[in-house]
Amino acid sequence: MEFVRDHELEFVDTLLLSGSRKRFSRGDLIYSETESPKGLHYIESGLVGLTKMSASGNESLLRIFRAEQFFGHRTLFSNEKYHATAKCLENTDLVFLEKKLVFEVFDKNPSSYFFLARALAKELRRAEDRSVLISEGHIIERVAYALILFKKLHPEHIWTRTEIANYCASRTPTVIKAMGELEKKGAIRQNRRYIEILDESILIDVVEDLQ
Amino acid sequence: MEFVRDHELEFVDTLLLSGSRKRFSRGDLIYSETESPKGLHYIESGLVGLTKMSASGNESLLRIFRAEQFFGHRTLFSNEKYHATAKCLENTDLVFLEKKLVFEVFDKNPSSYFFLARALAKELRRAEDRSVLISEGHIIERVAYALILFKKLHPEHIWTRTEIANYCASRTPTVIKAMGELEKKGAIRQNRRYIEILDESILIDVVEDLQ
DNA sequence: CGAATACTTGATCCGCATCAAGTGCCGTGG
DNA sequence: CCACGGCACTTGATGCGGATCAAGTATTCG
């Protein structure tokens, strides 16, 4: 969840002033599936992924939160238990905001729930777009789509092949082979773990070809 | 979107009084992808599916709305264009609520956006649960899951094999074969188009076995 | 009663999961 | 600052689940 800059309101600052700060490392869990929310989380720097594991070993990467965004809001305000796990994709500095405080501040600010609803609406669209993608596309399209999306939203992060696979509902070796194809087409260049997009239009073509 | 009974407020009634009624038939489109929302829709009776098609002919069934629920809310309040298509799964009686009116009534009622956020939160969880399901499960689990869900949420509807396939990110013949398996296990009985669940615990086992 | 839609079954094929056996890189701790 | 342990990356071989195609039957609705 991110509050739109234009409308950024003092109540957000109020919240952040009263939070407690903590540093996490890549791989650390912030919260786990089935736990009850104790508050809201805000990212000062770093990257957090919302993932859901299955016993068959598949880990889905459902949502990604970056610096200056909140997360944990869906569960907190819906009065449920976490349905997925929040895990650091990078070393991350977090601010934790006590549940009681969050509700106080939100209830005092009439527009807060409107912004919350807007954020959830956007996340719902993205979740449904992703589910259409993974339910029909060939793997090369899915990877192309993920690369475009990641470049746009989280360009600073070094995406591992496994993270891409988890987003694409595929597996590491398959993603590596697909990226080999994309490199052959001249769409990307791979240099060690770094992925450079040479020609985004080729990626877009790949995605649209079969959609 | 559904307003919780306990909290059902007069503003909902206010809205519905000022709406215009219209009857639709199975298969009719209420709105299509890329259109701009003109208002909010309410179902008096019937069933509406939110679907997204791809040129490759796959149709994903993303969300299902039943009697006494609103739909079109995600797009209306997020100020986007529709990302999917609303299509009647049964003959349906709708109430259409003018955009301007909806915003007036919502803005006048402080709790309205809270309920909207809660509804979106629930829909987001369901969307993500579905995406985990379709990204990892064997087809028999997916069908079992869909049958449990449909029985719980929309028991009155006669679900076609194709609708189930669209929800499960699969295809009609595959679903038919999976349902044959489930019938062999004694979990369900099929009688023409009607599907009877004989032993839900078997379905649950199937879902949990491989998860 | 006829047309459209839904269901069914079997044959074929291929994309990708899976497995295995490496190599390469990198951060971290001595 | 270097060595080493743990990830991340890579590649090839194999097998299978389910998509696809096709042809036909059943059912529902107008």
Coordinates of C-alpha atoms (C1' of nucleotides) in Angstrom, one line a residue:
Chain A
M1 CA 0.0 0.0 0.0
E2 CA 1.3 3.4 -1.0
F3 CA -0.3 6.7 -0.3
V4 CA -0.4 8.8 -3.5
R5 CA 2.1 11.6 -3.2
D6 CA -0.4 14.4 -4.1
H7 CA -2.6 13.4 -1.3
E8 CA 0.0 12.4 1.2
L9 CA -1.5 13.6 4.4
E10 CA -0.1 14.5 7.8
F11 CA -1.7 11.4 9.4
V12 CA 0.9 9.3 7.6
D13 CA 3.6 11.3 9.2
T14 CA 1.8 11.1 12.5
L15 CA 1.9 7.3 12.2
L16 CA 5.5 7.0 11.3
L17 CA 6.7 9.2 14.1
S18 CA 5.2 6.7 16.6
G19 CA 6.7 3.6 15.0
S20 CA 9.5 1.4 16.2
R21 CA 12.4 0.8 13.8
K22 CA 14.1 -2.5 13.0
R23 CA 16.6 -3.8 10.5
F24 CA 16.2 -7.1 8.7
S25 CA 18.4 -9.2 6.4
R26 CA 17.6 -10.8 3.1
G27 CA 15.6 -14.0 3.7
D28 CA 14.3 -12.9 7.1
L29 CA 10.6 -13.4 7.8
I30 CA 8.5 -10.5 9.0
Y31 CA 5.4 -12.5 9.6
S32 CA 4.1 -15.9 8.7
E33 CA 0.9 -17.4 7.3
T34 CA -1.7 -18.1 10.0
E35 CA -0.3 -15.5 12.5
S36 CA -2.6 -12.7 13.6
P37 CA -1.5 -9.2 12.7
K38 CA -0.2 -7.1 15.5
G39 CA 0.1 -3.9 13.5
L40 CA 1.1 -2.4 10.2
H41 CA 4.6 -2.4 8.6
Y42 CA 6.3 0.4 6.6
I43 CA 9.4 0.0 4.5
E44 CA 12.0 2.8 4.9
S45 CA 14.4 1.0 2.6
G46 CA 14.7 -2.4 1.0
L47 CA 12.3 -4.9 -0.6
V48 CA 9.7 -7.3 0.9
G49 CA 7.9 -10.1 -0.9
L50 CA 4.6 -11.6 0.1
T51 CA 4.9 -15.4 -0.6
K52 CA 2.9 -18.4 -0.1
M53 CA 4.5 -21.9 0.1
S54 CA 2.9 -25.2 -0.5
A55 CA 4.2 -28.5 0.9
S56 CA 5.0 -29.6 -2.6
G57 CA 7.7 -27.0 -2.4
N58 CA 6.3 -24.4 -4.7
E59 CA 6.6 -20.9 -3.5
S60 CA 4.4 -18.3 -5.1
L61 CA 5.5 -14.7 -5.1
L62 CA 2.2 -12.9 -4.7
R63 CA 3.0 -9.2 -4.1
I64 CA 6.1 -7.1 -3.8
F65 CA 6.5 -4.1 -1.5
R66 CA 9.2 -1.5 -1.9
A67 CA 10.6 1.5 0.0
E68 CA 8.0 4.0 1.2
Q69 CA 5.2 1.5 1.1
F70 CA 3.1 -0.1 3.8
F71 CA 2.3 -3.8 4.0
G72 CA 0.3 -6.1 6.2
H73 CA -2.7 -3.7 5.6
R74 CA -4.9 -6.3 3.9
T75 CA -5.0 -8.6 6.8
L76 CA -5.0 -5.9 9.5
F77 CA -8.1 -4.2 8.2
S78 CA -10.0 -7.3 7.2
N79 CA -9.7 -8.8 10.6
E80 CA -8.3 -12.1 9.3
K81 CA -5.1 -14.1 9.9
Y82 CA -2.3 -13.7 7.5
H83 CA -2.8 -15.9 4.4
A84 CA 0.8 -15.6 3.3
T85 CA 4.3 -14.9 4.5
A86 CA 6.2 -11.6 4.3
K87 CA 9.9 -12.2 3.6
C88 CA 12.7 -9.8 2.9
L89 CA 14.1 -9.9 -0.6
E90 CA 16.8 -7.5 0.4
N91 CA 18.2 -6.1 3.6
T92 CA 15.4 -3.9 4.8
D93 CA 14.7 -1.2 7.3
L94 CA 11.2 -1.4 8.7
V95 CA 9.0 0.7 10.8
F96 CA 6.4 -1.2 12.9
L97 CA 3.2 0.5 13.8
E98 CA 1.1 -0.8 16.7
K99 CA -2.4 -1.9 15.7
K100 CA -4.2 0.2 18.3
L101 CA -2.4 3.3 17.1
V102 CA -3.1 2.6 13.5
F103 CA -6.8 2.2 14.1
E104 CA -6.9 5.4 16.1
V105 CA -5.2 7.4 13.5
F106 CA -7.2 5.9 10.7
D107 CA -10.5 6.4 12.4
K108 CA -9.6 10.0 13.1
N109 CA -8.9 10.7 9.4
P110 CA -12.0 10.4 7.2
S111 CA -10.0 10.0 3.9
S112 CA -7.7 7.2 5.2
Y113 CA -10.1 4.4 4.3
F114 CA -10.7 5.8 0.9
F115 CA -6.9 5.6 0.2
L116 CA -6.8 2.1 1.7
A117 CA -9.6 1.0 -0.6
R118 CA -7.8 2.5 -3.6
A119 CA -4.6 0.7 -2.7
L120 CA -6.4 -2.6 -2.3
A121 CA -8.2 -2.1 -5.6
K122 CA -4.9 -1.7 -7.4
E123 CA -3.5 -4.7 -5.7
L124 CA -6.5 -6.7 -6.6
R125 CA -6.2 -5.8 -10.3
R126 CA -2.5 -6.7 -10.2
A127 CA -3.3 -10.1 -8.6
E128 CA -5.9 -10.9 -11.2
D129 CA -3.7 -9.8 -14.1
R130 CA -1.0 -12.1 -12.7
S131 CA -3.4 -15.0 -12.4
V132 CA -4.6 -14.5 -16.0
L133 CA -0.9 -14.5 -17.1
I134 CA 0.1 -17.7 -15.3
S135 CA -3.1 -19.5 -16.3
E136 CA -2.6 -19.2 -20.0
G137 CA 0.8 -18.0 -21.1
H138 CA 3.7 -20.0 -22.3
I139 CA 6.7 -19.6 -20.0
I140 CA 8.6 -17.3 -22.3
E141 CA 5.7 -14.8 -22.2
R142 CA 5.4 -15.0 -18.5
V143 CA 9.1 -14.3 -18.0
A144 CA 9.0 -11.4 -20.5
Y145 CA 6.0 -10.0 -18.6
A146 CA 7.8 -10.3 -15.2
L147 CA 10.9 -8.7 -16.6
I148 CA 8.9 -5.7 -17.9
L149 CA 7.0 -5.4 -14.6
F150 CA 10.1 -5.7 -12.4
K151 CA 12.0 -3.2 -14.5
K152 CA 9.2 -0.7 -14.1
L153 CA 8.4 -1.2 -10.4
H154 CA 11.6 -2.5 -8.8
P155 CA 14.5 -1.7 -11.2
E156 CA 17.1 -1.5 -8.4
H157 CA 16.7 -5.1 -7.2
I158 CA 18.9 -7.9 -8.5
W159 CA 16.2 -10.5 -9.3
T160 CA 17.2 -14.1 -8.9
R161 CA 16.0 -16.7 -11.4
T162 CA 14.2 -18.4 -8.6
E163 CA 12.3 -15.3 -7.6
I164 CA 11.3 -14.8 -11.2
A165 CA 10.1 -18.4 -11.3
N166 CA 8.1 -17.9 -8.1
Y167 CA 6.4 -14.9 -9.6
C168 CA 5.8 -16.8 -12.9
A169 CA 4.5 -20.0 -11.4
S170 CA 7.4 -21.9 -12.9
R171 CA 10.7 -23.4 -11.8
T172 CA 14.3 -22.2 -11.8
P173 CA 15.7 -24.2 -14.7
T174 CA 12.7 -23.4 -16.9
V175 CA 13.1 -19.7 -16.3
I176 CA 16.8 -19.9 -17.1
K177 CA 16.0 -21.6 -20.4
A178 CA 13.4 -19.1 -21.2
M179 CA 15.8 -16.2 -20.5
G180 CA 18.2 -17.9 -22.8
E181 CA 15.6 -17.6 -25.6
L182 CA 15.0 -14.0 -24.8
E183 CA 18.7 -13.3 -25.0
K184 CA 18.9 -15.1 -28.4
K185 CA 16.1 -12.8 -29.6
G186 CA 18.1 -9.8 -28.5
A187 CA 15.6 -8.7 -25.9
I188 CA 17.9 -8.9 -22.9
R189 CA 21.5 -9.3 -22.0
Q190 CA 22.6 -11.4 -19.0
N191 CA 25.8 -10.6 -17.2
R192 CA 26.3 -12.8 -14.2
R193 CA 23.2 -12.1 -12.0
Y194 CA 22.5 -8.8 -13.6
I195 CA 19.8 -8.7 -16.3
E196 CA 19.8 -5.8 -18.8
I197 CA 16.8 -5.1 -21.0
L198 CA 18.1 -4.3 -24.4
D199 CA 14.9 -4.0 -26.3
E200 CA 11.7 -3.8 -24.4
S201 CA 9.6 -3.8 -27.5
I202 CA 10.7 -7.4 -28.2
L203 CA 9.5 -8.4 -24.7
I204 CA 6.2 -6.7 -25.3
D205 CA 5.9 -8.5 -28.6
V206 CA 6.5 -11.8 -26.9
V207 CA 3.8 -11.0 -24.3
E208 CA 1.3 -9.9 -26.9
D209 CA 2.0 -12.5 -29.5
L210 CA 0.3 -15.2 -27.6
Q211 CA -2.2 -13.2 -25.6
Chain B
M1 CA -18.8 -6.6 -2.7
E2 CA -21.2 -7.3 0.1
F3 CA -22.1 -5.3 3.1
V4 CA -22.0 -7.3 6.2
R5 CA -25.6 -7.9 7.5
D6 CA -24.9 -6.7 11.0
H7 CA -23.7 -3.4 9.7
E8 CA -26.0 -3.0 6.9
L9 CA -26.7 0.7 6.9
E10 CA -29.4 2.9 5.6
F11 CA -27.1 4.4 3.0
V12 CA -27.2 1.1 1.1
D13 CA -31.0 1.3 1.0
T14 CA -30.7 4.9 -0.1
L15 CA -28.6 3.9 -3.0
L16 CA -30.8 1.0 -4.1
L17 CA -33.9 3.2 -4.1
S18 CA -32.4 5.5 -6.7
G19 CA -31.2 2.8 -9.0
S20 CA -32.6 1.7 -12.3
R21 CA -33.6 -2.0 -12.8
K22 CA -32.8 -4.2 -15.7
R23 CA -33.1 -7.8 -16.6
F24 CA -30.3 -9.8 -18.3
S25 CA -30.0 -13.3 -19.7
R26 CA -27.4 -15.9 -19.3
G27 CA -24.4 -15.0 -21.5
D28 CA -25.2 -11.3 -21.6
L29 CA -22.3 -8.9 -21.0
I30 CA -22.9 -6.1 -18.4
Y31 CA -19.6 -4.4 -19.2
S32 CA -16.4 -5.2 -21.1
E33 CA -12.7 -4.9 -20.5
T34 CA -11.3 -1.4 -21.3
E35 CA -14.6 0.4 -20.9
S36 CA -14.9 3.2 -18.3
P37 CA -17.3 2.6 -15.4
K38 CA -20.5 4.6 -15.4
G39 CA -21.6 3.5 -12.0
L40 CA -22.1 0.6 -9.6
H41 CA -24.1 -2.6 -10.1
Y42 CA -26.2 -4.5 -7.7
I43 CA -27.6 -8.0 -8.1
E44 CA -31.2 -8.5 -7.0
S45 CA -31.2 -12.1 -8.3
G46 CA -29.0 -14.2 -10.5
L47 CA -25.2 -14.7 -10.8
V48 CA -22.5 -12.7 -12.5
G49 CA -19.0 -13.8 -13.4
L50 CA -16.0 -11.5 -13.8
T51 CA -14.0 -13.0 -16.7
K52 CA -10.9 -12.2 -18.7
M53 CA -10.4 -13.6 -22.2
S54 CA -7.2 -14.0 -24.0
A55 CA -6.8 -14.1 -27.8
S56 CA -5.6 -17.7 -27.3
G57 CA -9.2 -18.5 -26.3
N58 CA -8.6 -19.0 -22.7
E59 CA -11.2 -17.4 -20.5
S60 CA -10.3 -17.0 -16.8
L61 CA -13.2 -16.8 -14.3
L62 CA -11.8 -14.3 -11.8
R63 CA -14.6 -13.5 -9.4
I64 CA -18.2 -14.5 -9.0
F65 CA -21.0 -12.2 -7.7
R66 CA -24.3 -13.5 -6.4
A67 CA -27.6 -12.0 -5.3
E68 CA -27.4 -9.1 -2.9
Q69 CA -23.9 -8.2 -3.9
F70 CA -22.4 -5.2 -5.6
F71 CA -19.9 -5.4 -8.4
G72 CA -18.0 -3.0 -10.5
H73 CA -16.8 -1.4 -7.3
R74 CA -13.1 -2.1 -7.8
T75 CA -12.8 -0.2 -11.0
L76 CA -15.2 2.6 -10.0
F77 CA -13.3 3.6 -6.9
S78 CA -9.9 3.1 -8.3
N79 CA -10.5 5.4 -11.1
E80 CA -9.3 2.9 -13.8
K81 CA -10.9 1.3 -16.7
Y82 CA -12.4 -2.2 -16.4
H83 CA -9.6 -4.8 -16.6
A84 CA -12.1 -7.6 -17.1
T85 CA -15.6 -8.4 -18.4
A86 CA -18.8 -8.9 -16.3
K87 CA -20.9 -11.6 -17.8
C88 CA -24.2 -13.2 -16.6
L89 CA -23.9 -16.8 -15.6
E90 CA -27.6 -17.0 -15.0
N91 CA -30.6 -14.9 -15.9
T92 CA -30.0 -11.9 -13.6
D93 CA -31.9 -8.9 -12.3
L94 CA -29.7 -5.9 -11.8
V95 CA -29.9 -2.5 -10.3
F96 CA -27.7 0.1 -11.8
L97 CA -26.5 3.0 -9.7
E98 CA -25.3 6.2 -11.3
K99 CA -21.6 7.0 -10.5
K100 CA -22.4 10.5 -9.3
L101 CA -25.0 9.3 -6.9
V102 CA -22.7 6.6 -5.6
F103 CA -20.0 9.0 -4.8
E104 CA -22.4 11.4 -3.1
V105 CA -23.8 8.7 -0.9
F106 CA -20.4 7.2 -0.1
D107 CA -18.8 10.6 0.7
K108 CA -21.7 11.4 3.0
N109 CA -21.3 8.1 5.0
P110 CA -18.0 7.9 6.9
S111 CA -18.1 4.1 7.3
S112 CA -18.8 3.3 3.7
Y113 CA -15.1 3.3 2.6
F114 CA -14.2 1.1 5.5
F115 CA -16.7 -1.5 4.3
L116 CA -15.5 -1.1 0.8
A117 CA -11.9 -1.7 1.9
R118 CA -12.9 -4.8 3.8
A119 CA -14.7 -6.2 0.8
L120 CA -11.7 -5.6 -1.4
A121 CA -9.4 -7.1 1.2
K122 CA -11.5 -10.3 1.1
E123 CA -11.5 -10.4 -2.7
L124 CA -7.8 -9.9 -2.8
R125 CA -7.2 -12.8 -0.5
R126 CA -9.5 -15.0 -2.6
A127 CA -7.7 -13.9 -5.8
E128 CA -4.4 -14.8 -4.3
D129 CA -5.6 -18.1 -2.9
R130 CA -6.8 -19.0 -6.4
S131 CA -3.5 -18.0 -8.0
V132 CA -1.6 -20.2 -5.6
L133 CA -4.0 -23.0 -6.4
I134 CA -3.7 -22.8 -10.2
S135 CA 0.0 -22.3 -10.1
E136 CA 0.8 -25.5 -8.4
G137 CA -1.9 -28.0 -8.1
H138 CA -2.7 -31.0 -10.2
I139 CA -5.9 -30.7 -12.0
I140 CA -7.8 -33.0 -9.7
E141 CA -7.0 -30.9 -6.7
R142 CA -8.1 -27.7 -8.5
V143 CA -11.4 -29.2 -9.5
A144 CA -11.9 -30.5 -5.9
Y145 CA -11.2 -27.1 -4.5
A146 CA -13.5 -25.4 -7.0
L147 CA -16.3 -27.8 -6.2
I148 CA -16.0 -27.2 -2.5
L149 CA -15.9 -23.4 -3.0
F150 CA -18.8 -23.4 -5.4
K151 CA -20.9 -25.6 -3.1
K152 CA -20.2 -23.2 -0.2
L153 CA -20.7 -19.9 -2.0
H154 CA -23.0 -20.6 -4.9
P155 CA -24.8 -23.9 -4.3
E156 CA -27.8 -23.0 -6.3
H157 CA -26.0 -22.6 -9.6
I158 CA -25.7 -25.4 -12.1
W159 CA -22.0 -25.1 -12.9
T160 CA -21.0 -26.2 -16.3
R161 CA -17.7 -28.1 -16.9
T162 CA -16.5 -25.2 -18.9
E163 CA -17.1 -22.7 -16.1
I164 CA -15.3 -24.9 -13.7
A165 CA -12.4 -25.2 -16.2
N166 CA -12.3 -21.4 -16.5
Y167 CA -12.0 -21.1 -12.8
C168 CA -9.4 -23.8 -12.5
A169 CA -7.2 -22.5 -15.4
S170 CA -7.8 -25.7 -17.3
R171 CA -10.0 -27.0 -20.2
T172 CA -13.3 -28.6 -20.5
P173 CA -12.2 -32.2 -21.5
T174 CA -9.6 -32.2 -18.7
V175 CA -12.1 -31.2 -16.1
I176 CA -14.6 -33.8 -17.2
K177 CA -11.8 -36.4 -16.8
A178 CA -10.9 -35.1 -13.4
M179 CA -14.5 -35.3 -12.3
G180 CA -14.6 -38.9 -13.5
E181 CA -11.8 -39.6 -11.1
L182 CA -13.6 -37.9 -8.3
E183 CA -16.7 -39.9 -9.0
K184 CA -14.6 -43.1 -8.9
K185 CA -13.3 -42.1 -5.5
G186 CA -16.9 -41.7 -4.3
A187 CA -16.5 -38.0 -3.6
I188 CA -19.2 -36.9 -6.0
R189 CA -22.1 -38.2 -8.1
Q190 CA -22.9 -36.7 -11.5
N191 CA -26.3 -36.8 -12.8
R192 CA -26.7 -35.1 -16.2
R193 CA -25.5 -31.5 -15.5
Y194 CA -26.1 -31.8 -11.8
I195 CA -23.1 -32.4 -9.6
E196 CA -23.8 -33.8 -6.1
I197 CA -21.1 -33.9 -3.4
L198 CA -21.4 -37.2 -1.7
D199 CA -18.3 -36.9 0.6
E200 CA -16.7 -33.6 1.1
S201 CA -13.9 -35.0 3.2
I202 CA -12.6 -36.9 0.2
L203 CA -12.5 -33.6 -1.7
I204 CA -10.7 -31.9 1.1
D205 CA -8.2 -34.8 1.3
V206 CA -7.6 -34.5 -2.4
V207 CA -6.9 -30.8 -2.1
E208 CA -4.6 -31.3 1.0
D209 CA -2.8 -34.4 -0.3
L210 CA -0.8 -32.6 -2.8
Q211 CA -0.6 -29.2 -1.2
Chain C
dC1 C1' -39.0 -29.8 -33.1
dG2 C1' -34.7 -27.8 -34.3
dA3 C1' -30.7 -25.2 -33.1
dA4 C1' -27.5 -24.1 -29.9
dT5 C1' -25.0 -25.4 -26.1
dA6 C1' -23.1 -28.7 -23.1
dC7 C1' -21.1 -33.1 -22.4
dT8 C1' -18.1 -37.2 -23.5
dT9 C1' -14.3 -40.1 -25.1
dG10 C1' -10.1 -41.5 -27.2
dA11 C1' -5.7 -40.5 -29.6
dT12 C1' -1.8 -37.8 -30.1
dC13 C1' 1.8 -34.8 -28.8
dC14 C1' 4.7 -31.5 -26.6
dG15 C1' 6.1 -28.1 -23.0
dC16 C1' 7.8 -28.1 -18.9
dA17 C1' 8.6 -30.3 -14.4
dT18 C1' 11.7 -33.1 -12.5
dC19 C1' 16.2 -34.9 -11.4
dA20 C1' 20.9 -34.8 -11.3
dA21 C1' 25.4 -33.2 -11.5
dG22 C1' 27.8 -30.0 -11.9
dT23 C1' 30.2 -24.7 -12.1
dG24 C1' 30.4 -20.0 -10.5
dC25 C1' 29.8 -16.3 -7.4
dC26 C1' 29.7 -13.7 -3.1
dG27 C1' 29.3 -12.5 1.6
dT28 C1' 31.1 -13.2 5.9
dG29 C1' 33.9 -14.7 9.4
dG30 C1' 38.4 -16.0 10.9
Chain D
dC1 C1' 42.0 -10.0 3.0
dC2 C1' 41.5 -14.6 1.9
dA3 C1' 39.2 -19.0 2.2
dC4 C1' 35.2 -21.4 2.5
dG5 C1' 30.4 -22.6 2.8
dG6 C1' 26.2 -21.6 0.9
dC7 C1' 23.4 -19.8 -2.7
dA8 C1' 22.7 -18.9 -7.3
dC9 C1' 23.2 -20.4 -11.8
dT10 C1' 23.5 -23.8 -15.7
dT11 C1' 22.8 -27.8 -18.7
dG12 C1' 21.1 -32.1 -20.4
dA13 C1' 18.2 -36.3 -20.1
dT14 C1' 13.8 -38.2 -19.2
dG15 C1' 8.9 -38.7 -18.5
dC16 C1' 4.3 -37.4 -18.0
dG17 C1' 0.2 -34.5 -17.3
dG18 C1' -2.8 -32.3 -19.6
dA19 C1' -3.6 -29.4 -23.9
dT20 C1' -5.3 -30.1 -28.2
dC21 C1' -8.0 -32.1 -31.8
dA22 C1' -11.8 -34.5 -33.5
dA23 C1' -16.1 -36.7 -33.8
dG24 C1' -20.1 -37.8 -31.8
dT25 C1' -24.0 -37.8 -28.2
dA26 C1' -27.1 -35.6 -25.0
dT27 C1' -29.7 -31.9 -23.2
dT28 C1' -31.9 -27.7 -22.9
dC29 C1' -34.3 -23.9 -24.6
dG30 C1' -36.7 -21.1 -27.7

